[in-house]
mmCIF file of C-alpha atoms and ligand atoms in Angstrom:
data_model
loop_
_atom_site.group_PDB
_atom_site.id
_atom_site.type_symbol
_atom_site.label_atom_id
_atom_site.label_comp_id
_atom_site.label_asym_id
_atom_site.label_seq_id
_atom_site.Cartn_x
_atom_site.Cartn_y
_atom_site.Cartn_z
ATOM 1 C CA MET A 1 23.713 -8.985 19.599
ATOM 2 C CA THR A 2 20.624 -9.820 17.594
ATOM 3 C CA THR A 3 19.709 -7.862 14.485
ATOM 4 C CA TYR A 4 16.441 -8.297 12.666
ATOM 5 C CA GLU A 5 16.051 -7.221 9.082
ATOM 6 C CA GLY A 6 13.420 -8.277 6.573
ATOM 7 C CA ARG A 7 14.530 -9.730 3.269
ATOM 8 C CA LEU A 8 12.999 -9.113 -0.119
ATOM 9 C CA ARG A 9 11.792 -12.667 -0.614
ATOM 10 C CA GLY A 10 8.208 -12.874 -1.737
ATOM 11 C CA GLU A 11 7.884 -16.658 -2.073
ATOM 12 C CA GLY A 12 4.848 -17.956 -0.159
ATOM 13 C CA ILE A 13 3.532 -14.487 0.707
ATOM 14 C CA ARG A 14 -0.149 -13.604 0.142
ATOM 15 C CA VAL A 15 -0.762 -9.938 -0.607
ATOM 16 C CA ALA A 16 -3.892 -7.832 -1.067
ATOM 17 C CA LEU A 17 -3.731 -4.680 -3.161
ATOM 18 C CA VAL A 18 -6.427 -2.100 -2.456
ATOM 19 C CA CYS A 19 -6.577 0.600 -5.071
ATOM 20 C CA SER A 20 -8.548 3.833 -5.256
ATOM 21 C CA ARG A 21 -10.389 4.667 -8.493
ATOM 22 C CA PHE A 22 -10.160 8.422 -7.837
ATOM 23 C CA ASN A 23 -7.341 9.769 -10.046
ATOM 24 C CA ASP A 24 -7.137 6.399 -11.757
ATOM 25 C CA LEU A 25 -4.733 7.771 -14.352
ATOM 26 C CA ILE A 26 -2.251 7.711 -11.471
ATOM 27 C CA THR A 27 -3.510 4.821 -9.369
ATOM 28 C CA SER A 28 -3.620 2.354 -12.271
ATOM 29 C CA ARG A 29 0.106 3.030 -12.740
ATOM 30 C CA LEU A 30 0.738 2.486 -9.045
ATOM 31 C CA LEU A 31 -1.166 -0.782 -9.234
ATOM 32 C CA ALA A 32 0.813 -1.959 -12.268
ATOM 33 C CA GLY A 33 4.074 -1.044 -10.496
ATOM 34 C CA ALA A 34 3.047 -2.882 -7.336
ATOM 35 C CA ARG A 35 2.020 -6.022 -9.252
ATOM 36 C CA ASP A 36 5.275 -5.997 -11.216
ATOM 37 C CA SER A 37 7.315 -5.589 -8.033
ATOM 38 C CA LEU A 38 5.506 -8.407 -6.207
ATOM 39 C CA ILE A 39 6.039 -10.827 -9.069
ATOM 40 C CA ARG A 40 9.678 -9.813 -9.601
ATOM 41 C CA HIS A 41 10.304 -10.477 -5.918
ATOM 42 C CA GLY A 42 8.863 -13.977 -6.064
ATOM 43 C CA VAL A 43 5.231 -13.553 -5.053
ATOM 44 C CA ASP A 44 3.043 -16.059 -6.878
ATOM 45 C CA GLU A 45 0.463 -14.311 -9.080
ATOM 46 C CA ALA A 46 -2.243 -16.574 -7.642
ATOM 47 C CA SER A 47 -1.430 -15.203 -4.164
ATOM 48 C CA ILE A 48 -2.281 -11.622 -5.138
ATOM 49 C CA THR A 49 -5.773 -10.231 -4.482
ATOM 50 C CA GLU A 50 -6.995 -6.885 -5.793
ATOM 51 C CA ALA A 51 -9.860 -4.706 -4.612
ATOM 52 C CA TRP A 52 -10.962 -1.300 -5.912
ATOM 53 C CA VAL A 53 -12.503 1.442 -3.774
ATOM 54 C CA PRO A 54 -14.036 4.775 -4.859
ATOM 55 C CA GLY A 55 -11.466 7.072 -3.215
ATOM 56 C CA ALA A 56 -8.550 7.189 -0.782
ATOM 57 C CA TYR A 57 -10.926 7.856 2.100
ATOM 58 C CA GLU A 58 -12.399 4.358 1.593
ATOM 59 C CA LEU A 59 -9.032 2.564 1.641
ATOM 60 C CA PRO A 60 -8.871 1.939 5.426
ATOM 61 C CA LEU A 61 -12.208 0.120 5.684
ATOM 62 C CA VAL A 62 -11.407 -2.302 2.892
ATOM 63 C CA ALA A 63 -7.834 -2.705 4.158
ATOM 64 C CA GLN A 64 -9.305 -3.589 7.568
ATOM 65 C CA ARG A 65 -11.588 -6.266 6.094
ATOM 66 C CA LEU A 66 -8.774 -7.854 4.130
ATOM 67 C CA ALA A 67 -6.185 -7.600 6.894
ATOM 68 C CA GLY A 68 -8.609 -9.226 9.343
ATOM 69 C CA SER A 69 -9.599 -12.019 6.970
ATOM 70 C CA GLY A 70 -6.700 -14.287 7.895
ATOM 71 C CA GLU A 71 -6.194 -14.804 4.174
ATOM 72 C CA VAL A 72 -3.451 -12.261 3.490
ATOM 73 C CA ASP A 73 -0.027 -11.558 4.992
ATOM 74 C CA ALA A 74 0.087 -7.893 3.942
ATOM 75 C CA VAL A 75 -2.148 -5.218 2.473
ATOM 76 C CA ILE A 76 -0.929 -2.500 0.129
ATOM 77 C CA ALA A 77 -3.149 0.573 -0.116
ATOM 78 C CA LEU A 78 -2.758 2.600 -3.310
ATOM 79 C CA GLY A 79 -4.216 6.023 -3.971
ATOM 80 C CA ALA A 80 -3.524 9.576 -5.106
ATOM 81 C CA VAL A 81 -4.709 12.617 -3.193
ATOM 82 C CA ILE A 82 -3.930 15.786 -5.112
ATOM 83 C CA ARG A 83 -4.186 19.129 -3.337
ATOM 84 C CA GLY A 84 -5.121 21.071 -6.456
ATOM 85 C CA ALA A 85 -8.081 18.796 -7.040
ATOM 86 C CA THR A 86 -9.793 19.147 -3.682
ATOM 87 C CA GLY A 87 -10.727 21.607 -0.976
ATOM 88 C CA HIS A 88 -10.708 18.811 1.590
ATOM 89 C CA TYR A 89 -7.233 17.470 0.754
ATOM 90 C CA GLU A 90 -6.096 17.478 4.400
ATOM 91 C CA HIS A 91 -9.144 15.544 5.542
ATOM 92 C CA VAL A 92 -8.944 12.892 2.833
ATOM 93 C CA ALA A 93 -5.164 12.446 3.054
ATOM 94 C CA GLY A 94 -5.010 12.655 6.854
ATOM 95 C CA GLN A 95 -7.895 10.312 7.541
ATOM 96 C CA CYS A 96 -6.612 7.846 4.983
ATOM 97 C CA ALA A 97 -3.141 7.762 6.559
ATOM 98 C CA ALA A 98 -4.471 7.589 10.128
ATOM 99 C CA GLY A 99 -6.982 4.886 9.216
ATOM 100 C CA LEU A 100 -4.405 2.697 7.501
ATOM 101 C CA GLN A 101 -1.994 3.012 10.414
ATOM 102 C CA ARG A 102 -4.786 2.046 12.799
ATOM 103 C CA VAL A 103 -5.597 -1.045 10.756
ATOM 104 C CA GLN A 104 -2.036 -2.334 10.848
ATOM 105 C CA LEU A 105 -1.727 -1.718 14.585
ATOM 106 C CA ASP A 106 -5.126 -3.295 15.330
ATOM 107 C CA THR A 107 -4.603 -6.375 13.169
ATOM 108 C CA GLY A 108 -0.829 -6.895 13.304
ATOM 109 C CA VAL A 109 -0.902 -7.284 9.524
ATOM 110 C CA PRO A 110 1.357 -4.826 7.697
ATOM 111 C CA VAL A 111 -0.624 -2.227 5.779
ATOM 112 C CA VAL A 112 1.595 -0.261 3.431
ATOM 113 C CA PHE A 113 0.851 3.388 2.685
ATOM 114 C CA GLY A 114 1.163 3.559 -1.078
ATOM 115 C CA VAL A 115 -0.822 6.752 -1.338
ATOM 116 C CA LEU A 116 0.621 9.743 -3.151
ATOM 117 C CA THR A 117 -0.155 13.101 -1.539
ATOM 118 C CA THR A 118 0.948 15.854 -3.881
ATOM 119 C CA ASP A 119 0.218 19.450 -4.789
ATOM 120 C CA THR A 120 -0.243 18.802 -8.500
ATOM 121 C CA LEU A 121 -1.163 16.104 -10.989
ATOM 122 C CA GLU A 122 2.275 16.488 -12.547
ATOM 123 C CA GLN A 123 4.003 15.648 -9.260
ATOM 124 C CA ALA A 124 1.765 12.618 -8.865
ATOM 125 C CA LEU A 125 2.605 11.435 -12.387
ATOM 126 C CA GLU A 126 6.313 11.788 -11.656
ATOM 127 C CA ARG A 127 5.936 9.454 -8.677
ATOM 128 C CA ALA A 128 3.823 6.998 -10.615
ATOM 129 C CA GLY A 129 6.565 5.869 -12.932
ATOM 130 C CA VAL A 130 7.123 8.813 -15.235
ATOM 131 C CA LYS A 131 10.311 10.347 -13.742
ATOM 132 C CA SER A 132 11.180 9.382 -10.200
ATOM 133 C CA GLY A 133 10.272 5.740 -9.899
ATOM 134 C CA ASN A 134 6.947 4.245 -9.036
ATOM 135 C CA LYS A 135 5.575 4.463 -5.495
ATOM 136 C CA GLY A 136 3.524 1.306 -6.087
ATOM 137 C CA PHE A 137 6.684 -0.655 -6.899
ATOM 138 C CA GLU A 138 8.305 0.621 -3.678
ATOM 139 C CA ALA A 139 5.190 -0.102 -1.620
ATOM 140 C CA ALA A 140 5.288 -3.735 -2.721
ATOM 141 C CA MET A 141 8.917 -4.026 -1.599
ATOM 142 C CA THR A 142 7.969 -2.565 1.776
ATOM 143 C CA ALA A 143 5.179 -5.138 2.138
ATOM 144 C CA ILE A 144 7.505 -8.064 1.412
ATOM 145 C CA GLU A 145 10.194 -6.742 3.763
ATOM 146 C CA MET A 146 7.692 -6.209 6.577
ATOM 147 C CA VAL A 147 6.174 -9.686 6.261
ATOM 148 C CA ASP A 148 9.633 -11.248 6.434
ATOM 149 C CA LEU A 149 10.670 -9.025 9.346
ATOM 150 C CA LEU A 150 7.535 -9.798 11.364
ATOM 151 C CA ARG A 151 8.110 -13.526 10.834
ATOM 152 C CA GLN A 152 11.569 -13.195 12.387
ATOM 153 C CA LEU A 153 10.635 -11.003 15.354
ATOM 154 C CA PRO A 154 9.585 -12.498 18.706
ATOM 155 C CA LYS A 155 5.850 -13.081 18.998
ATOM 156 C CA SER A 156 3.889 -10.566 21.059
ATOM 157 C CA ALA A 157 3.359 -11.753 24.667
ATOM 158 C CA GLN A 158 -0.327 -10.683 24.717
HETATM 159 N N1 INI B 201 -10.128 10.842 -3.233
HETATM 160 C C1 INI B 201 -8.885 10.548 -3.667
HETATM 161 O O1 INI B 201 -8.483 9.371 -3.641
HETATM 162 N N2 INI B 201 -8.063 11.529 -4.113
HETATM 163 C C2 INI B 201 -8.460 12.845 -4.168
HETATM 164 O O2 INI B 201 -7.648 13.706 -4.609
HETATM 165 C C3 INI B 201 -9.776 13.161 -3.738
HETATM 166 N N3 INI B 201 -10.271 14.504 -3.843
HETATM 167 O O3 INI B 201 -9.672 15.288 -4.596
HETATM 168 O O4 INI B 201 -11.256 14.841 -3.267
HETATM 169 C C4 INI B 201 -10.599 12.114 -3.260
HETATM 170 N N4 INI B 201 -11.844 12.373 -2.811
HETATM 171 C C5 INI B 201 -12.843 11.350 -2.641
HETATM 172 C C6 INI B 201 -12.745 10.693 -1.266
HETATM 173 O O5 INI B 201 -11.618 9.841 -1.185
HETATM 174 C C7 INI B 201 -13.990 9.827 -0.994
HETATM 175 O O6 INI B 201 -14.087 8.834 -1.987
HETATM 176 C C8 INI B 201 -15.298 10.628 -0.975
HETATM 177 O O7 INI B 201 -15.191 11.738 -0.103
HETATM 178 C C9 INI B 201 -16.466 9.732 -0.490
HETATM 179 O O8 INI B 201 -16.240 9.238 0.840
#
């Protein structure tokens, strides 16, 4: 029996963080959590790239550019879409999620969904390090695990 499981070893991994400015009270906390997590798990600070986009809807395009650059092993997309703050919540959140998934499938580079989708600002704050952990910190762990897992798995035949 063969079992594959990624390890949380960040040494030698290059990571791009793409962060949305919309709701930056929240997203700046996600970014700080993600950076902290990457460094605590052994990622060299010099191997971390950051890019800012206007809103969550713009995350997939910039994630696509970075994932396709050949210069990063994983992309972490960070954003906060809050239902109370928008009439087009479903469109922004849904297109963001679908776009990011498409990028990782098209490029083969893991693109982590570190986007909070909540009903209220308070819920978003809770998930950005106030009460129930920091989604950015978790997203960084997912990125490291996925890079390690993909390195172990058999290469695609096509
Ligand atoms: N972008 C967000 O990241 N979060 C939101 O809650 C949000 N709201 O409320 O509308 C939001 N809208 C902007 C959107 O992401 C785009 O930047 C904009 O539509 C231009 O394409």
